[in-house]
Amino acid sequence: MGASKKIRKVLIFGIIALFIVSTVTSMVIGYEVITTNGDLIDEDYAFYRFDRHHFPEPYSSEKHILGELVDDFTSMVLPDFKETLSPLVIETRKKESTPVVMSGGPMDSPWPMHGHDIRHTGRSPYGIAENPGYEIWRFRTKDTADCSPVIDNDGTIYIGADEFYAVYPNGTLKWKYDVPYRIFASAPAIDENGIVYVGTIWAMPNYLYAFYTNNGTVKWAYDVGNSIESSPAIGDDGIIYFGDWSGNIHAVYPNGTRKWRYTTGDVVSSSPAIGQDGTVYVGSHDDYVYAFYPNNGTVKWKFKTGNWVHGSPTIGDDGTVYIGSDDDYLYALFPNNGTMKWRCQIGAARASPSLDENGTLYIGVWDKNFYAIYPNGTIKWTFNIGDRVWESSAAISADGTLYFGTSDISGSAPWALDIIALNSDGTEKWRHFIETSFSSPAIGKDGTVYIGSYGGLRAFGNYDPNAPDAPIISGRTIGKVGKEYDYKFTSIDPNGDDVYYYIEWGDGAVEDWIGPYGSGVKITLNHTWTQKRLYTIRARAQDTDNLLGPWGELEISMPMNQQTTSSSWWFLQWLQNHPRILPIIRQLFKLE
């Protein structure tokens, strides 16, 4: 009898528990929009989808399933400056009928989100025509900063890499947060209340984070499951829109609860753009461009291209939707019904087109060209870059200068090359090697251009008057191969701050920010060259305020080895003591 009573108690407890669980899980939390396109996701998908236009993207069916298993009906609240990612407090998402306090739209700042604004025009109200493109500082991240920076109204720059960083306008760290795995390709977005949103990639699960910009504490983290490459966009009502690698488009309230979600037929790397009427536009790797009603996530229309739609849409002043596809075309679509206005063959486009005040579109493509396209779809001019453009969308300054990054493909990964500045007529203004990969530039209020790169976040503009002078380099200008020589370096900082030196020996060897040394103090370093040729020693200084000065240079020649005759050696010694003779001899004998 005692045993049967225990069994009855267990059964009663189990029935009550099942009733509670079924009641809670049957709640409808936000809109769940179901689409037959979701059935198009291939459950036998290979680990990578790759051809000559596509970088391998690891979104196997296993990852898709794991992403779906993660319950995104919960929101994490993480502790301040917490370095681990274990959730502490779990909040059940509110029902759709529960009132949600809405906040305003994007921050009124120099560059608050991908493409500068909700239409992704890439058009800045700031910029100076005389920006010479000097690298004025570099903030080093632990890993490649291949994301795009954004800027708040205080001038602080935010960028993702292995961690999420907030960097002061002088290039020093404000705060950082250690995210799971990393942030890749996407740009953060900042709302008018000082909350910055960014998503993670290749973790399990992944989150859309909301950070307080003042100190980097986490407001909330929205559990997505699969990777987020899409840059979030913020509507005028504060709703955050973004996509994920499970093919979902998310609409999230400013408090971190879900408003609605729609599932497309494949990965969504595209970043949503928002029209003046609130319509949300985005592309998918299922080859479609989508337009959604913002209130409930139902499809207003969709347009089929001939291949992946990886890049993001741009919206014209008249509402026209411009977007590129991997089918080699740039499309212009009518906003009311999604029918095609025109298309222009330019090559596979992963970047967003940028739009100037006259309606001209600018975009770089895989086929090593950068295009200017009239509003009617005809090509205005073409600039041969020499390198590929992967995802870097052009930033347009107030003076019409176009800034963008280039990449190259080596093996299965994009290896970056330059930041390029073009004049509005398609002529090159300047370019610098920076090893960038996916980053799109952002323009600050003073015209400084920021971009992510292999070496971290970089800033280009005019040198600060308080930056250190170009180092003076002294030492032999002619020497022997295989022999070690001493060289002296000195730089003066206007404020007397200590300085660090970055030195290139001309043969691939570098001294990577050694120091600190006192301002004006000569330091001595030695080096040995192994080949007979001309070399240029280059050095620059950076002070403790992170201000970077110009380059100093010294040209040297290693024309001989240890077996050189004694008479030749004394002749070269004489040249060493009469350095003004060497340029004359080079000119007479046309020596290189």
XYZ file of C-alpha atoms in Angstrom:
592
model
C 0.000 0.000 0.000
C 2.845 2.409 0.869
C 4.423 1.831 -2.535
C 1.161 2.454 -4.416
C 0.636 5.738 -2.539
C 4.111 6.847 -3.553
C 3.374 5.956 -7.192
C 0.102 7.946 -7.079
C 1.920 10.962 -5.653
C 4.546 10.764 -8.393
C 1.842 10.526 -11.085
C -0.082 13.497 -9.646
C 3.106 15.581 -9.486
C 3.995 14.625 -13.064
C 0.516 15.584 -14.374
C 0.715 18.991 -12.628
C 4.206 19.597 -13.998
C 3.100 18.678 -17.537
C 0.134 21.048 -17.252
C 2.377 23.924 -16.165
C 4.919 23.287 -18.933
C 2.261 22.994 -21.631
C 0.610 26.210 -20.445
C 3.868 28.197 -20.478
C 5.172 26.868 -23.799
C 1.878 27.479 -25.557
C 2.237 31.249 -25.100
C 2.526 33.144 -28.356
C 5.420 35.534 -27.962
C 5.711 37.936 -30.880
C 4.721 37.236 -34.477
C 6.071 34.049 -36.036
C 5.739 34.396 -39.796
C 6.001 31.051 -41.591
C 7.038 30.845 -45.236
C 7.235 27.971 -47.663
C 10.643 29.307 -48.689
C 11.958 27.870 -45.445
C 11.471 24.420 -46.950
C 14.035 25.314 -49.592
C 16.902 25.067 -47.092
C 18.812 21.941 -48.064
C 19.254 19.704 -45.039
C 22.056 17.918 -46.859
C 23.915 21.162 -47.480
C 27.669 20.739 -47.781
C 29.901 22.444 -45.269
C 30.742 25.163 -47.789
C 29.067 26.655 -50.800
C 31.806 28.014 -52.991
C 32.449 29.089 -56.534
C 34.522 31.850 -58.091
C 32.191 34.535 -56.698
C 31.703 33.182 -53.185
C 33.853 33.059 -50.125
C 33.193 29.757 -48.317
C 30.542 30.257 -45.656
C 30.311 27.516 -43.011
C 26.584 27.130 -42.567
C 26.002 23.382 -42.805
C 22.629 21.817 -42.126
C 23.980 20.741 -38.741
C 24.579 24.354 -37.767
C 21.163 25.339 -39.046
C 19.497 22.643 -36.932
C 21.526 23.547 -33.858
C 20.585 27.173 -34.369
C 16.904 26.228 -34.468
C 17.203 24.148 -31.309
C 18.284 27.169 -29.275
C 15.229 28.698 -27.620
C 15.201 32.347 -28.661
C 12.098 33.087 -26.603
C 14.414 34.145 -23.805
C 16.593 37.176 -23.295
C 19.806 37.176 -21.308
C 20.754 39.914 -18.903
C 24.508 39.705 -18.394
C 26.535 41.147 -15.530
C 28.562 44.326 -15.901
C 31.904 43.691 -17.640
C 31.340 39.946 -17.427
C 34.008 38.074 -19.349
C 32.195 34.730 -19.367
C 29.027 34.258 -21.343
C 26.947 32.122 -19.009
C 23.476 33.610 -18.510
C 22.623 34.813 -15.027
C 19.057 35.986 -15.357
C 16.555 34.549 -17.832
C 13.555 36.669 -18.734
C 10.533 35.116 -20.431
C 9.638 37.204 -23.477
C 6.488 39.223 -23.188
C 3.370 38.528 -25.198
C 2.796 40.680 -28.260
C -0.168 42.274 -26.535
C 1.997 43.432 -23.621
C 2.707 47.167 -23.961
C 6.317 47.869 -24.923
C 7.886 51.244 -24.187
C 9.260 52.459 -27.504
C 12.363 54.584 -27.889
C 13.518 56.787 -30.711
C 15.443 55.914 -33.826
C 19.130 55.973 -34.686
C 21.477 58.421 -33.006
C 22.004 61.765 -34.726
C 25.757 61.269 -35.028
C 28.410 61.378 -37.773
C 27.991 57.661 -38.657
C 25.514 55.693 -36.492
C 25.090 52.502 -38.589
C 26.003 50.625 -41.768
C 25.750 52.929 -44.770
C 25.455 55.981 -42.465
C 21.622 56.021 -42.317
C 18.557 53.766 -42.487
C 18.501 54.139 -46.290
C 22.195 53.107 -46.536
C 23.113 56.053 -48.751
C 26.715 56.096 -47.465
C 26.513 59.875 -47.657
C 28.154 61.951 -44.937
C 27.444 65.640 -44.278
C 31.101 65.987 -43.273
C 34.416 65.813 -45.061
C 37.261 68.019 -46.203
C 38.620 68.183 -49.738
C 42.202 68.598 -48.484
C 42.222 65.313 -46.541
C 45.665 64.044 -47.619
C 45.066 60.504 -46.388
C 47.800 60.370 -43.747
C 47.414 57.511 -41.278
C 47.103 59.597 -38.129
C 46.687 56.710 -35.708
C 46.147 52.978 -35.480
C 44.331 51.143 -32.694
C 45.501 47.550 -32.505
C 42.977 44.784 -31.902
C 43.930 41.263 -30.852
C 42.643 39.879 -34.144
C 41.614 41.213 -37.542
C 39.126 44.088 -37.373
C 37.253 43.091 -40.520
C 34.034 44.776 -39.399
C 32.854 48.270 -40.254
C 33.160 51.094 -37.704
C 30.387 53.427 -36.540
C 30.672 56.752 -34.694
C 28.554 58.265 -31.915
C 27.824 61.932 -31.236
C 30.869 62.254 -28.965
C 33.164 60.993 -31.729
C 33.728 57.583 -30.107
C 34.282 54.835 -32.694
C 32.849 51.323 -32.233
C 34.181 48.275 -34.056
C 34.076 44.518 -33.653
C 36.804 41.899 -33.932
C 37.728 39.221 -31.404
C 36.266 41.662 -28.873
C 33.895 44.611 -29.148
C 35.784 47.896 -28.832
C 34.909 51.518 -28.089
C 37.777 53.818 -29.115
C 38.199 57.523 -28.365
C 38.727 59.911 -31.316
C 42.460 60.030 -30.503
C 42.762 56.251 -30.937
C 42.900 55.210 -27.276
C 40.678 52.565 -25.709
C 37.475 53.668 -23.984
C 36.233 50.167 -23.162
C 36.053 46.671 -24.604
C 33.911 43.580 -24.105
C 34.928 39.975 -24.727
C 32.197 38.506 -26.941
C 31.836 34.776 -27.707
C 34.176 33.899 -30.585
C 34.074 37.139 -32.614
C 32.216 39.801 -34.582
C 32.651 39.525 -38.336
C 31.902 41.818 -41.311
C 28.878 43.579 -39.811
C 28.719 47.121 -38.464
C 27.123 48.020 -35.119
C 24.173 50.425 -34.885
C 23.646 53.150 -32.250
C 20.251 54.452 -31.118
C 19.454 57.928 -29.818
C 19.464 56.711 -26.206
C 23.128 55.724 -26.385
C 22.656 51.970 -26.847
C 24.855 50.244 -29.419
C 23.739 46.939 -30.998
C 25.989 44.310 -32.598
C 25.805 40.595 -33.399
C 28.287 37.735 -33.021
C 29.341 34.988 -35.395
C 30.593 31.372 -35.249
C 29.712 30.944 -31.573
C 27.068 28.545 -30.309
C 24.747 30.207 -29.660
C 25.149 33.720 -31.066
C 23.592 36.888 -29.692
C 22.542 40.348 -30.714
C 24.019 42.447 -27.909
C 22.826 45.792 -26.587
C 25.611 47.752 -24.861
C 25.527 51.045 -22.982
C 27.911 53.298 -24.899
C 29.127 55.161 -21.829
C 30.765 52.183 -20.104
C 30.304 49.012 -22.186
C 27.992 47.191 -19.814
C 25.466 44.829 -21.366
C 21.838 45.936 -21.296
C 20.600 42.669 -22.789
C 21.584 39.888 -25.194
C 19.040 38.456 -27.667
C 19.616 34.753 -28.337
C 19.613 34.039 -32.087
C 21.400 30.694 -32.301
C 23.050 30.900 -35.698
C 25.625 33.445 -36.847
C 24.880 37.133 -37.418
C 26.789 38.715 -40.307
C 24.002 41.183 -41.076
C 24.398 44.714 -39.698
C 21.446 45.822 -37.562
C 19.296 48.751 -38.679
C 17.233 50.881 -36.298
C 13.826 52.191 -37.320
C 12.483 55.576 -36.276
C 10.426 53.784 -33.607
C 13.531 52.083 -32.151
C 12.844 48.596 -33.582
C 16.061 46.756 -34.488
C 16.104 44.704 -37.721
C 18.771 42.187 -38.759
C 19.262 38.781 -40.385
C 21.055 35.544 -39.499
C 22.586 32.490 -41.169
C 19.490 30.398 -40.491
C 17.717 32.596 -43.025
C 15.728 34.586 -40.452
C 14.854 38.269 -40.490
C 14.375 39.525 -36.928
C 12.497 42.540 -35.602
C 13.410 43.188 -31.957
C 12.010 45.737 -29.519
C 14.463 48.098 -27.752
C 13.981 46.048 -24.559
C 15.371 42.907 -26.222
C 12.091 41.066 -26.838
C 11.007 39.834 -30.226
C 8.394 41.666 -32.282
C 8.375 39.288 -35.262
C 10.555 36.908 -37.227
C 10.364 35.755 -40.856
C 12.262 32.799 -42.316
C 13.612 33.082 -45.856
C 14.979 30.200 -47.882
C 18.683 30.603 -47.152
C 21.369 32.566 -45.313
C 20.766 36.280 -44.712
C 24.008 38.281 -44.728
C 22.316 41.368 -46.146
C 21.723 44.315 -43.820
C 18.148 45.673 -43.817
C 17.377 49.156 -45.137
C 14.253 51.048 -44.113
C 12.083 53.196 -46.379
C 10.376 56.443 -45.438
C 7.106 54.571 -44.875
C 8.847 52.053 -42.581
C 9.013 49.221 -45.140
C 11.970 46.940 -44.426
C 14.051 45.802 -47.418
C 16.643 43.012 -47.317
C 18.252 40.345 -49.513
C 18.795 36.614 -48.991
C 20.966 33.856 -50.389
C 17.739 32.290 -51.680
C 18.192 34.827 -54.557
C 15.282 37.063 -53.475
C 14.986 40.685 -52.438
C 12.241 41.070 -49.793
C 10.049 43.955 -48.696
C 8.309 43.550 -45.315
C 5.517 45.413 -43.586
C 7.125 46.637 -40.343
C 4.119 46.082 -38.056
C 3.935 42.266 -38.334
C 6.644 41.049 -40.727
C 4.384 39.916 -43.548
C 5.813 40.106 -47.065
C 4.828 43.154 -49.071
C 6.591 41.780 -52.153
C 9.662 39.813 -53.165
C 11.800 39.979 -56.301
C 13.863 37.075 -57.650
C 17.369 37.697 -58.980
C 19.605 35.139 -60.668
C 21.865 34.337 -57.708
C 22.634 35.133 -54.090
C 21.709 38.560 -52.763
C 24.507 38.998 -50.272
C 24.799 42.788 -50.227
C 22.453 45.311 -48.726
C 19.849 47.539 -50.351
C 20.084 51.296 -50.754
C 16.973 53.459 -51.010
C 16.805 56.508 -53.250
C 15.134 59.822 -52.475
C 12.099 58.700 -54.519
C 11.964 55.338 -52.724
C 13.624 53.291 -55.498
C 15.367 50.216 -54.059
C 18.882 49.592 -55.410
C 20.642 46.295 -54.722
C 23.328 44.109 -56.270
C 23.326 40.361 -56.802
C 25.879 37.659 -57.493
C 24.211 37.285 -60.911
C 26.380 40.278 -62.035
C 23.581 42.864 -62.054
C 22.715 45.952 -60.050
C 18.921 46.237 -59.820
C 16.594 49.206 -59.400
C 13.162 48.152 -58.081
C 9.935 50.100 -57.667
C 9.120 50.340 -53.943
C 5.353 49.833 -54.227
C 5.327 46.425 -55.936
C 8.943 45.276 -56.402
C 8.890 45.273 -60.190
C 12.147 46.017 -61.984
C 12.805 49.586 -63.046
C 16.135 48.746 -64.675
C 19.197 46.590 -64.235
C 22.858 47.285 -65.075
C 25.492 44.600 -65.626
C 28.526 45.386 -63.474
C 29.727 42.046 -62.069
C 29.039 40.245 -58.810
C 28.316 42.823 -56.101
C 28.681 42.099 -52.378
C 28.827 45.743 -51.276
C 25.922 48.145 -50.937
C 25.618 50.851 -53.577
C 26.195 54.345 -52.201
C 24.117 57.283 -53.360
C 25.139 60.919 -53.725
C 22.822 63.946 -53.534
C 22.399 63.951 -57.336
C 21.199 60.348 -57.395
C 24.434 58.872 -58.800
C 25.196 55.379 -57.491
C 28.703 54.156 -56.616
C 29.737 50.552 -56.063
C 32.826 48.349 -56.278
C 32.560 44.768 -57.502
C 34.370 41.449 -57.608
C 35.661 42.055 -61.135
C 38.158 44.712 -59.955
C 36.114 47.704 -61.099
C 34.434 50.577 -59.321
C 31.391 52.097 -61.031
C 29.495 55.363 -61.052
C 25.963 54.807 -62.397
C 23.420 57.425 -63.401
C 19.923 57.264 -61.832
C 18.606 55.818 -65.133
C 20.930 52.792 -64.927
C 23.568 53.827 -67.459
C 27.249 53.842 -66.516
C 28.743 57.277 -65.882
C 32.327 56.127 -65.468
C 34.395 53.064 -64.545
C 37.574 53.019 -62.472
C 39.852 49.980 -62.752
C 40.880 49.282 -59.158
C 43.374 46.510 -59.785
C 41.977 44.669 -56.765
C 38.617 43.172 -55.863
C 35.941 44.721 -53.679
C 34.368 42.215 -51.324
C 31.907 43.867 -48.943
C 33.352 47.355 -48.555
C 30.675 49.935 -49.360
C 31.851 53.402 -50.320
C 31.592 56.349 -47.940
C 30.898 59.671 -49.650
C 32.224 62.822 -47.979
C 30.600 66.237 -48.278
C 33.152 67.267 -50.919
C 32.267 64.222 -53.050
C 35.344 62.102 -52.287
C 34.657 58.340 -52.312
C 36.404 56.084 -49.795
C 36.351 52.259 -49.924
C 38.501 49.207 -49.197
C 39.725 46.468 -51.510
C 40.447 42.783 -51.060
C 42.081 39.946 -52.898
C 41.461 36.224 -52.748
C 44.278 33.857 -51.853
C 43.192 30.272 -51.421
C 39.903 30.218 -49.539
C 40.134 33.543 -47.712
C 40.025 37.227 -48.652
C 43.319 38.990 -48.063
C 43.016 42.685 -48.110
C 44.943 45.378 -49.778
C 44.171 49.094 -49.849
C 41.965 51.923 -48.757
C 41.335 54.071 -51.824
C 40.093 57.635 -52.175
C 38.568 58.619 -55.531
C 37.510 62.027 -56.746
C 33.896 62.342 -57.871
C 35.039 62.189 -61.528
C 36.571 58.736 -61.019
C 40.221 59.765 -60.782
C 42.374 58.413 -57.982
C 43.131 60.797 -55.132
C 45.246 58.505 -52.961
C 45.535 54.925 -51.733
C 47.304 53.191 -48.866
C 48.056 49.555 -48.153
C 46.207 48.597 -44.976
C 45.436 44.862 -45.214
C 41.706 45.440 -44.837
C 39.216 42.732 -45.730
C 35.500 43.450 -45.335
C 35.360 46.820 -43.626
C 33.429 49.791 -45.006
C 34.826 53.227 -44.075
C 33.060 55.735 -41.821
C 33.590 59.503 -41.855
C 33.914 61.543 -38.660
C 32.753 65.093 -38.018
C 36.239 66.493 -38.686
C 36.525 64.564 -41.970
C 38.695 61.784 -40.542
C 38.115 58.467 -42.308
C 38.030 55.292 -40.188
C 38.315 51.718 -41.462
C 38.959 48.268 -39.989
C 41.972 46.273 -41.120
C 44.233 43.355 -40.393
C 46.233 45.625 -38.091
C 43.195 47.000 -36.251
C 41.180 50.204 -36.555
C 42.919 52.905 -38.613
C 42.265 56.638 -38.948
C 43.184 58.706 -42.014
C 43.263 62.486 -42.221
C 45.556 65.389 -41.357
C 48.303 65.018 -38.791
C 47.541 66.504 -35.416
C 49.819 69.508 -34.697
C 50.694 67.851 -31.385
C 51.877 64.648 -33.085
C 55.590 63.748 -32.997
C 57.882 64.970 -35.772
C 59.097 62.690 -38.530
C 62.066 60.770 -37.087
C 65.538 61.851 -38.172
C 67.510 58.772 -39.267
C 71.315 58.897 -39.359
C 73.908 56.293 -40.290
C 75.829 54.915 -43.261
C 74.189 55.281 -46.659
C 76.620 52.836 -48.341
C 77.724 49.559 -46.867
C 78.555 45.882 -47.287
C 76.142 43.025 -47.585
C 76.342 40.763 -44.553
C 77.775 43.408 -42.236
C 75.898 44.881 -39.288
C 75.418 48.661 -39.173
C 74.163 51.017 -36.491
C 71.501 53.655 -37.155
C 70.241 56.401 -34.891
C 66.614 57.520 -34.696
C 65.196 60.558 -32.966
C 61.787 62.271 -32.915
C 60.636 65.316 -30.979
C 57.125 65.473 -29.538
C 55.690 69.031 -29.295
C 54.347 68.318 -25.800
C 57.432 66.472 -24.635
C 55.594 63.135 -24.421
C 57.450 59.849 -24.664
C 57.408 58.215 -28.093
C 57.354 54.761 -29.638
C 58.987 53.911 -32.970
C 57.824 51.787 -35.878
C 60.747 51.087 -38.228
C 60.878 49.390 -41.609
C 64.357 48.328 -42.743
C 63.370 48.003 -46.390
C 63.953 44.256 -46.637
C 60.723 43.154 -44.957
C 62.085 43.313 -41.411
C 60.385 45.721 -38.972
C 60.706 47.017 -35.427
C 57.115 46.997 -34.205
C 56.429 49.994 -31.933
C 59.425 49.758 -29.654
C 59.669 52.071 -26.673
C 58.785 54.257 -24.923
C 61.710 56.643 -25.313
C 62.043 60.233 -24.253
C 61.184 62.990 -26.700
C 64.323 64.025 -28.592
C 66.372 61.128 -27.208
C 68.482 59.360 -29.850
C 68.122 55.602 -29.919
C 70.535 53.251 -31.682
C 69.486 50.100 -33.513
C 71.448 47.816 -35.812
C 70.591 45.821 -38.891
C 72.190 43.551 -41.477
C 71.142 43.310 -45.131
C 71.746 40.146 -47.150
C 71.239 41.257 -50.765
C 72.932 43.842 -52.964
C 70.402 46.555 -53.810
C 69.028 49.912 -52.731
C 66.995 50.035 -49.503
C 64.868 52.701 -47.855
C 64.730 52.805 -44.068
C 61.392 54.282 -42.961
C 60.384 55.224 -39.420
C 57.541 57.009 -37.675
C 56.814 57.875 -34.070
C 53.696 57.641 -31.941
C 53.403 59.408 -28.591
C 51.706 58.334 -25.377
C 48.560 60.221 -26.431
C 48.405 57.805 -29.388
C 49.120 60.588 -31.902
C 50.952 59.275 -34.948
C 53.492 61.419 -36.767
C 54.763 61.421 -40.365
C 57.352 59.101 -41.859
C 61.068 59.814 -41.884
C 63.221 58.102 -44.529
C 66.857 57.322 -45.324
C 67.965 55.692 -48.575
C 70.953 53.351 -48.410
C 72.867 51.159 -50.840
C 74.379 47.719 -50.291
C 76.314 47.353 -53.543
C 79.071 44.939 -52.478
C 79.883 41.821 -50.474
C 82.718 40.939 -48.134
C 85.077 40.056 -51.058
C 85.037 43.598 -52.525
C 88.541 44.891 -53.357
C 90.285 47.289 -51.025
C 90.465 50.087 -53.626
C 86.725 49.861 -54.276
C 86.101 49.955 -50.578
C 88.097 53.180 -50.088
C 86.288 54.750 -53.069
C 82.936 53.941 -51.495
C 84.158 55.271 -48.175
C 84.977 58.534 -49.977
C 81.428 58.584 -51.382
C 80.119 58.010 -47.868
C 81.928 61.163 -46.735
C 80.651 63.118 -49.766
C 76.975 62.086 -49.961
C 76.031 64.855 -52.427
C 78.212 63.234 -55.118
C 76.201 59.986 -55.182
C 73.018 61.452 -56.774
C 75.167 63.048 -59.511
C 76.871 59.728 -60.280
C 73.501 57.964 -60.388
C 72.179 60.551 -62.832
C 75.271 60.324 -65.074
C 75.291 56.537 -65.221
C 71.502 56.117 -64.873
C 71.935 53.806 -61.900
C 68.771 52.401 -60.281
